[in-house]
Amino acid sequence: MPYSGIYPYYAQHVMAGIFCAAQKFKLSQNDFVFMPVYVGQGGTKTIVEALQKLLFFEGVDAVTGMINIKCIEEIRPLLEQHQKLGLFFDMGENAPPPSGFGPNIGLISMNLWQAQYAMGQWAVKEFGKDGQIISTIYEAGFNLNTAFLAGAGAAGAESLHSMVLPEHQSGKEGLILDTFFTALEKDTPNFVHAIFAGKIGNDFLQQWRGSKFYDTVPLLLVENMAYDDMLGDVKHLGIKAYAPSGWSRNDTSPQNRNFVKDFEDFGKQEANVFGMIGYELGLALSATMHLLKKGEATNALSYLKNLGIAGPRGVLDVETNSQQRPTIAITKITTSNNNINQTIIAQSSAVGFDTSSMYQDTVSGWQNPYLSV
């Protein structure tokens, strides 16, 4: 689990989710042992060294954790050589390679790139063909803005502008939006799409709320800006916005309601996205433990796919290729002093989006996973 200054306790939420799921399979904490290895912010060299230690010296049956999928090309040969399972998770900040990950690697993903594509497509159809994206250098180093632009383009967008704030406008000096608001004044778009990670996203919302554009230009957020634990710090401002959603604690499907109840009874804390990811990981590891103990990593993934386990988001989807989820919810967000209301107003999709060039064309130097900064 790499370090995250944005979610410093995400690893504990993930582990709570894993143990909660294991309990469903009548497993106790005596049935398995976790061997943690420090990986800093999750660069490729550190991940490879950690994997070598776990495989060569610790002799683990499976490896899990949050990774940037750009490093999979480096770690795939190690897992295949030792016939071990790599069951990783990510936020979906990068589109996966069209060729997939191979027989020994599965991925549980929040699919933010798909949500971004679906959001871009919906925004153009809903608000018009002229949009403005804003982000910092960090977020622009992933596929989030590219996927949104591709979705908007597929819907017929004619004029899309993307502003990447330089470091001196989004670093230690704080978030400086003068040039952004000046650009909006000169050429007011049909909508604005904000892509920020962590506290800087709330700084943006605070300044947006005080601007003249707050009630006149629709604001679209990247999914992670709309998580309840992020909006909780600014809900008193009275935010109005839209965002895509891959999972919600308030989803009323039986599987999700069961998960939320089980997790909150088990962990004595409110279910969040990392608890949900951990729960899906726990379901996958628990269901395949009998195969992992026999060293049948490849069989474990195919067995899991055929088993069709129901998780909080429906049938458990352990990606081994670049398949796409059929529907993504679009929510309308309104906040007040006491409430954060997120109402599903539409469903969209990224199915059919050709990501082959996008994976190769991400030329930034970011090796860390999204939110690990």
Coordinates of C-alpha atoms in Angstrom, one line a residue:
M1 CA 0.0 0.0 0.0
P2 CA 1.7 3.2 -1.1
Y3 CA 1.7 6.3 1.0
S4 CA -1.2 8.7 0.5
G5 CA -1.3 12.2 1.9
I6 CA -4.9 12.5 0.6
Y7 CA -6.2 9.4 2.3
P8 CA -3.7 8.6 5.0
Y9 CA -5.8 5.8 6.5
Y10 CA -7.0 4.2 3.2
A11 CA -4.9 1.0 3.9
Q12 CA -6.8 0.4 7.2
H13 CA -10.1 0.7 5.4
V14 CA -8.9 -1.7 2.7
M15 CA -7.8 -4.2 5.3
A16 CA -11.0 -3.9 7.2
G17 CA -12.9 -4.7 4.0
I18 CA -10.7 -7.8 3.4
F19 CA -11.3 -9.1 6.9
C20 CA -15.0 -8.4 6.7
A21 CA -15.3 -10.4 3.4
A22 CA -13.2 -13.2 4.8
Q23 CA -15.6 -13.5 7.7
K24 CA -18.4 -14.2 5.1
F25 CA -16.4 -17.3 4.1
K26 CA -16.1 -18.4 7.7
L27 CA -12.4 -17.6 7.7
S28 CA -10.6 -16.1 10.7
Q29 CA -7.5 -14.0 10.9
N30 CA -5.7 -17.2 11.8
D31 CA -6.3 -18.7 8.4
F32 CA -3.9 -16.2 6.5
V33 CA -1.0 -13.9 7.2
F34 CA -0.3 -10.6 5.5
M35 CA 3.4 -9.6 4.9
P36 CA 3.5 -5.8 4.4
V37 CA 6.4 -4.3 2.4
Y38 CA 7.1 -0.5 2.4
V39 CA 6.8 1.0 -1.1
G40 CA 6.9 4.7 -0.5
Q41 CA 4.8 6.5 -3.1
G42 CA 4.7 3.4 -5.3
G43 CA 7.2 4.0 -8.1
T44 CA 8.0 1.1 -10.4
K45 CA 11.5 0.4 -9.1
T46 CA 10.2 0.2 -5.5
I47 CA 7.2 -2.0 -6.5
V48 CA 9.5 -4.5 -8.4
E49 CA 11.9 -4.7 -5.4
A50 CA 9.0 -5.2 -3.0
L51 CA 7.6 -8.0 -5.2
Q52 CA 11.0 -9.7 -5.4
K53 CA 11.2 -9.7 -1.6
L54 CA 7.7 -11.1 -1.2
L55 CA 8.2 -13.8 -3.9
F56 CA 11.9 -14.8 -3.3
F57 CA 12.2 -14.5 0.5
E58 CA 8.7 -14.6 2.0
G59 CA 7.2 -17.2 -0.4
V60 CA 3.8 -15.6 -0.5
D61 CA 0.8 -17.2 -2.3
A62 CA -0.6 -13.9 -3.7
V63 CA 0.4 -10.3 -3.9
T64 CA -2.1 -7.4 -3.6
G65 CA -2.0 -3.6 -3.1
M66 CA -2.7 -0.3 -4.9
I67 CA -0.5 0.2 -8.0
N68 CA -0.2 2.3 -11.1
I69 CA -1.0 -0.2 -13.9
K70 CA 2.0 1.3 -15.9
C71 CA 4.2 -0.9 -13.7
I72 CA 2.4 -4.1 -14.6
E73 CA 4.7 -4.7 -17.6
E74 CA 7.6 -4.8 -15.2
I75 CA 6.1 -7.1 -12.6
R76 CA 4.2 -9.5 -14.9
P77 CA 7.2 -11.7 -15.7
L78 CA 8.0 -12.2 -12.0
L79 CA 4.5 -13.4 -11.2
E80 CA 4.3 -15.7 -14.2
Q81 CA 7.7 -17.1 -13.6
H82 CA 6.8 -18.0 -10.0
Q83 CA 3.2 -18.9 -10.8
K84 CA 1.8 -16.5 -8.2
L85 CA -1.3 -14.4 -8.3
G86 CA -1.2 -10.6 -8.5
L87 CA -4.6 -9.2 -7.5
F88 CA -4.2 -5.5 -7.5
F89 CA -6.5 -2.5 -7.3
D90 CA -6.4 1.0 -8.6
M91 CA -8.7 4.0 -9.0
G92 CA -8.8 3.6 -12.8
E93 CA -6.7 6.8 -13.4
N94 CA -5.2 5.1 -16.5
A95 CA -6.9 3.0 -19.2
P96 CA -5.6 -0.6 -19.2
P97 CA -3.5 -1.9 -22.2
P98 CA -5.7 -3.4 -24.9
S99 CA -3.7 -6.7 -24.6
G100 CA -4.7 -7.1 -21.0
F101 CA -2.6 -8.1 -18.0
G102 CA -1.9 -11.8 -18.7
P103 CA -3.1 -15.0 -16.9
N104 CA -1.6 -14.2 -13.5
I105 CA -2.8 -10.7 -12.8
G106 CA -6.3 -9.4 -11.9
L107 CA -7.3 -5.9 -11.2
I108 CA -10.1 -4.5 -9.1
S109 CA -10.7 -0.9 -10.4
M110 CA -12.8 2.1 -9.7
N111 CA -12.6 2.7 -13.5
L112 CA -12.3 6.5 -13.3
W113 CA -11.2 6.7 -16.9
Q114 CA -14.6 5.1 -17.9
A115 CA -16.5 7.5 -15.7
Q116 CA -14.6 10.4 -17.3
Y117 CA -15.5 9.3 -20.8
A118 CA -19.2 8.8 -19.8
M119 CA -19.2 12.2 -18.1
G120 CA -17.8 14.0 -21.1
Q121 CA -20.3 12.4 -23.4
W122 CA -23.2 13.3 -21.1
A123 CA -22.0 16.9 -20.5
V124 CA -22.0 17.8 -24.2
K125 CA -25.4 16.3 -24.8
E126 CA -26.8 18.0 -21.7
F127 CA -25.2 21.4 -21.6
G128 CA -23.7 22.1 -25.0
K129 CA -20.6 21.7 -27.2
D130 CA -18.3 24.3 -25.6
G131 CA -16.5 23.2 -22.4
Q132 CA -13.6 24.1 -20.1
I133 CA -11.4 21.6 -18.2
I134 CA -9.2 22.7 -15.3
S135 CA -6.6 20.6 -13.4
T136 CA -3.1 20.7 -12.1
I137 CA 0.0 19.1 -13.6
Y138 CA -0.4 16.1 -11.3
E139 CA -3.9 15.1 -12.4
A140 CA -3.1 15.9 -16.0
G141 CA -0.4 13.2 -15.9
F142 CA -3.0 10.4 -16.0
N143 CA -5.8 9.6 -18.5
L144 CA -8.6 11.5 -16.7
N145 CA -8.7 14.7 -18.9
T146 CA -7.9 12.7 -22.0
A147 CA -10.8 10.3 -21.4
F148 CA -13.2 13.2 -20.7
L149 CA -12.1 14.9 -23.9
A150 CA -12.7 11.7 -25.9
G151 CA -16.2 11.3 -24.5
A152 CA -17.0 14.9 -25.2
G153 CA -15.6 14.6 -28.7
A154 CA -17.7 11.4 -29.3
A155 CA -20.8 13.5 -28.4
G156 CA -20.0 16.2 -31.0
A157 CA -18.1 18.8 -28.9
E158 CA -16.9 21.7 -31.0
S159 CA -14.8 23.7 -28.6
L160 CA -13.1 22.1 -25.6
H161 CA -10.4 24.0 -23.7
S162 CA -8.1 22.4 -21.1
M163 CA -6.2 24.5 -18.6
V164 CA -3.4 22.9 -16.7
L165 CA -2.4 25.2 -13.8
P166 CA 1.4 25.6 -13.5
E167 CA 3.1 24.7 -10.2
H168 CA 3.3 28.3 -8.9
Q169 CA -0.5 28.6 -9.2
S170 CA -1.2 25.2 -7.5
G171 CA 1.6 24.6 -5.0
K172 CA 2.7 25.9 -1.6
E173 CA 1.3 29.3 -2.5
G174 CA -2.2 27.8 -2.6
L175 CA -4.6 27.5 -5.5
I176 CA -4.5 30.7 -7.6
L177 CA -7.4 30.8 -10.1
D178 CA -7.0 34.4 -11.5
T179 CA -6.1 33.2 -15.0
F180 CA -8.8 30.6 -15.0
F181 CA -11.6 33.1 -14.1
T182 CA -10.2 35.6 -16.6
A183 CA -10.4 33.0 -19.3
L184 CA -14.0 32.2 -18.3
E185 CA -14.9 35.9 -18.5
K186 CA -13.5 36.3 -22.0
D187 CA -15.2 33.1 -23.3
T188 CA -17.8 31.7 -21.0
P189 CA -18.2 27.9 -21.7
N190 CA -21.4 25.8 -21.5
F191 CA -19.8 23.9 -18.6
V192 CA -16.7 23.6 -16.5
H193 CA -15.1 20.3 -15.5
A194 CA -12.8 20.3 -12.5
I195 CA -10.2 17.5 -12.0
F196 CA -8.4 17.7 -8.7
A197 CA -7.2 15.3 -6.1
G198 CA -7.4 15.9 -2.3
K199 CA -7.6 19.2 -0.4
I200 CA -6.9 21.3 -3.5
G201 CA -10.2 20.2 -4.9
N202 CA -12.0 21.6 -1.9
D203 CA -10.0 24.8 -2.3
F204 CA -11.3 25.0 -5.9
L205 CA -14.9 24.5 -4.7
Q206 CA -14.6 27.3 -2.2
Q207 CA -13.3 29.7 -4.8
W208 CA -15.9 28.6 -7.3
R209 CA -18.7 29.1 -4.8
G210 CA -17.6 32.7 -4.4
S211 CA -17.3 33.4 -8.1
K212 CA -19.9 34.9 -10.4
F213 CA -20.0 31.7 -12.4
Y214 CA -21.3 29.6 -9.5
D215 CA -25.0 29.8 -10.5
T216 CA -24.6 30.4 -14.2
V217 CA -22.1 27.8 -15.5
P218 CA -22.7 24.1 -14.7
L219 CA -19.8 22.5 -12.7
L220 CA -18.8 18.9 -13.3
L221 CA -16.5 17.1 -10.9
V222 CA -14.2 14.2 -11.3
E223 CA -15.6 11.3 -9.2
N224 CA -13.1 11.4 -6.4
M225 CA -14.0 15.1 -5.7
A226 CA -17.6 14.0 -5.0
Y227 CA -16.9 11.3 -2.4
D228 CA -18.8 12.2 0.8
D229 CA -15.6 12.3 2.9
M230 CA -14.2 15.0 0.7
L231 CA -17.4 17.0 0.3
G232 CA -18.0 16.8 4.1
D233 CA -15.4 19.6 4.6
V234 CA -17.1 22.0 2.3
K235 CA -20.8 21.0 2.4
H236 CA -21.7 24.2 4.4
L237 CA -20.8 26.2 1.3
G238 CA -23.9 25.0 -0.5
I239 CA -22.3 23.3 -3.4
K240 CA -24.2 22.6 -6.7
A241 CA -22.4 20.2 -9.1
Y242 CA -22.5 17.0 -11.2
A243 CA -20.3 14.0 -11.0
P244 CA -20.1 10.4 -12.3
S245 CA -20.4 7.6 -9.7
G246 CA -19.0 4.1 -9.9
W247 CA -20.2 3.2 -6.4
S248 CA -22.2 4.8 -3.7
R249 CA -22.8 3.9 0.0
N250 CA -26.5 4.8 -0.6
D251 CA -27.0 2.4 -3.5
T252 CA -30.1 0.4 -2.7
S253 CA -29.2 -2.9 -4.4
P254 CA -29.5 -5.8 -2.0
Q255 CA -25.8 -6.7 -2.5
N256 CA -24.6 -3.2 -1.6
R257 CA -27.0 -2.8 1.3
N258 CA -25.7 -6.1 2.7
F259 CA -22.1 -5.0 2.3
V260 CA -22.7 -1.6 4.0
K261 CA -24.4 -3.3 7.0
D262 CA -21.8 -6.0 7.3
F263 CA -18.8 -3.6 6.9
E264 CA -20.2 -1.0 9.4
D265 CA -21.1 -3.7 11.9
F266 CA -17.6 -5.2 11.5
G267 CA -15.5 -2.1 11.3
K268 CA -17.5 0.3 13.4
Q269 CA -17.0 3.0 10.8
E270 CA -18.9 4.3 7.8
A271 CA -18.4 2.4 4.6
N272 CA -16.3 4.2 2.0
V273 CA -14.8 3.5 -1.4
F274 CA -11.7 1.9 0.1
G275 CA -13.6 -0.3 2.4
M276 CA -15.6 -1.4 -0.6
I277 CA -12.5 -2.2 -2.6
G278 CA -11.1 -4.1 0.3
Y279 CA -14.3 -6.1 0.6
E280 CA -14.2 -7.0 -3.1
L281 CA -10.5 -8.0 -2.7
G282 CA -11.5 -10.1 0.3
L283 CA -14.2 -11.9 -1.6
A284 CA -11.8 -12.7 -4.4
L285 CA -9.0 -13.9 -2.1
S286 CA -11.3 -15.9 0.1
A287 CA -13.1 -17.7 -2.7
T288 CA -9.8 -18.8 -4.4
M289 CA -7.8 -19.5 -1.2
H290 CA -8.0 -23.3 -1.8
L291 CA -6.4 -22.9 -5.2
L292 CA -3.8 -20.3 -4.1
K293 CA -2.5 -22.7 -1.4
K294 CA -1.9 -25.2 -4.2
G295 CA -0.1 -22.7 -6.3
E296 CA -2.8 -22.6 -9.0
A297 CA -2.7 -18.8 -9.6
T298 CA -3.9 -19.0 -13.3
N299 CA -6.8 -21.3 -12.4
A300 CA -7.7 -19.0 -9.5
L301 CA -8.6 -16.1 -11.9
S302 CA -10.6 -18.3 -14.3
Y303 CA -12.4 -20.0 -11.4
L304 CA -13.3 -16.6 -10.0
K305 CA -14.8 -15.5 -13.3
N306 CA -16.9 -18.6 -13.6
L307 CA -18.0 -18.4 -10.0
G308 CA -19.9 -15.2 -10.5
I309 CA -19.7 -13.9 -6.9
A310 CA -22.1 -11.0 -6.1
G311 CA -20.3 -8.0 -4.6
P312 CA -21.3 -4.4 -3.7
R313 CA -21.1 -3.4 -7.4
G314 CA -22.8 -6.5 -8.8
V315 CA -21.0 -9.6 -10.1
L316 CA -17.4 -9.3 -8.9
D317 CA -15.3 -8.0 -11.8
V318 CA -11.6 -8.9 -11.6
E319 CA -10.4 -7.4 -14.8
T320 CA -7.8 -9.3 -16.8
N321 CA -8.3 -7.2 -20.0
S322 CA -9.7 -3.8 -20.9
Q323 CA -13.4 -4.7 -20.7
Q324 CA -15.8 -1.9 -19.9
R325 CA -18.7 -1.6 -17.5
P326 CA -22.1 -1.2 -19.2
T327 CA -23.4 1.8 -17.2
I328 CA -22.1 4.6 -15.1
A329 CA -24.3 6.8 -13.0
I330 CA -24.4 10.6 -13.4
T331 CA -25.4 12.3 -10.1
K332 CA -26.6 15.8 -9.3
I333 CA -25.0 17.1 -6.1
T334 CA -26.4 19.6 -3.7
T335 CA -25.0 20.3 -0.2
S336 CA -26.1 22.2 2.8
N337 CA -24.9 22.6 6.4
N338 CA -26.3 19.2 7.4
N339 CA -26.6 17.2 4.2
I340 CA -24.8 16.0 1.1
N341 CA -27.5 14.9 -1.5
Q342 CA -26.4 13.0 -4.5
T343 CA -29.3 12.1 -6.8
I344 CA -28.8 9.9 -9.9
I345 CA -30.2 11.8 -12.9
A346 CA -28.8 9.8 -15.8
Q347 CA -26.8 6.8 -16.8
S348 CA -24.1 6.8 -19.4
S349 CA -21.4 4.4 -20.7
A350 CA -17.9 4.1 -22.1
V351 CA -18.6 0.9 -24.0
G352 CA -17.0 1.0 -27.4
F353 CA -14.4 3.6 -26.4
D354 CA -11.1 2.6 -28.2
T355 CA -8.4 3.2 -25.6
S356 CA -5.5 1.7 -27.6
S357 CA -3.7 4.9 -28.3
M358 CA -4.5 6.5 -24.9
Y359 CA -2.6 3.9 -22.9
Q360 CA 0.5 4.4 -25.1
D361 CA 0.3 8.1 -25.3
T362 CA 0.5 8.9 -21.6
V363 CA 4.0 10.3 -21.5
S364 CA 4.1 11.9 -18.0
G365 CA 6.6 10.6 -15.5
W366 CA 4.0 9.8 -12.8
Q367 CA 4.7 6.2 -11.7
N368 CA 2.7 6.5 -8.4
P369 CA -1.0 5.5 -8.3
Y370 CA -3.5 8.3 -8.3
L371 CA -4.1 9.7 -4.8
S372 CA -0.7 8.5 -3.7
V373 CA 0.9 11.9 -3.4

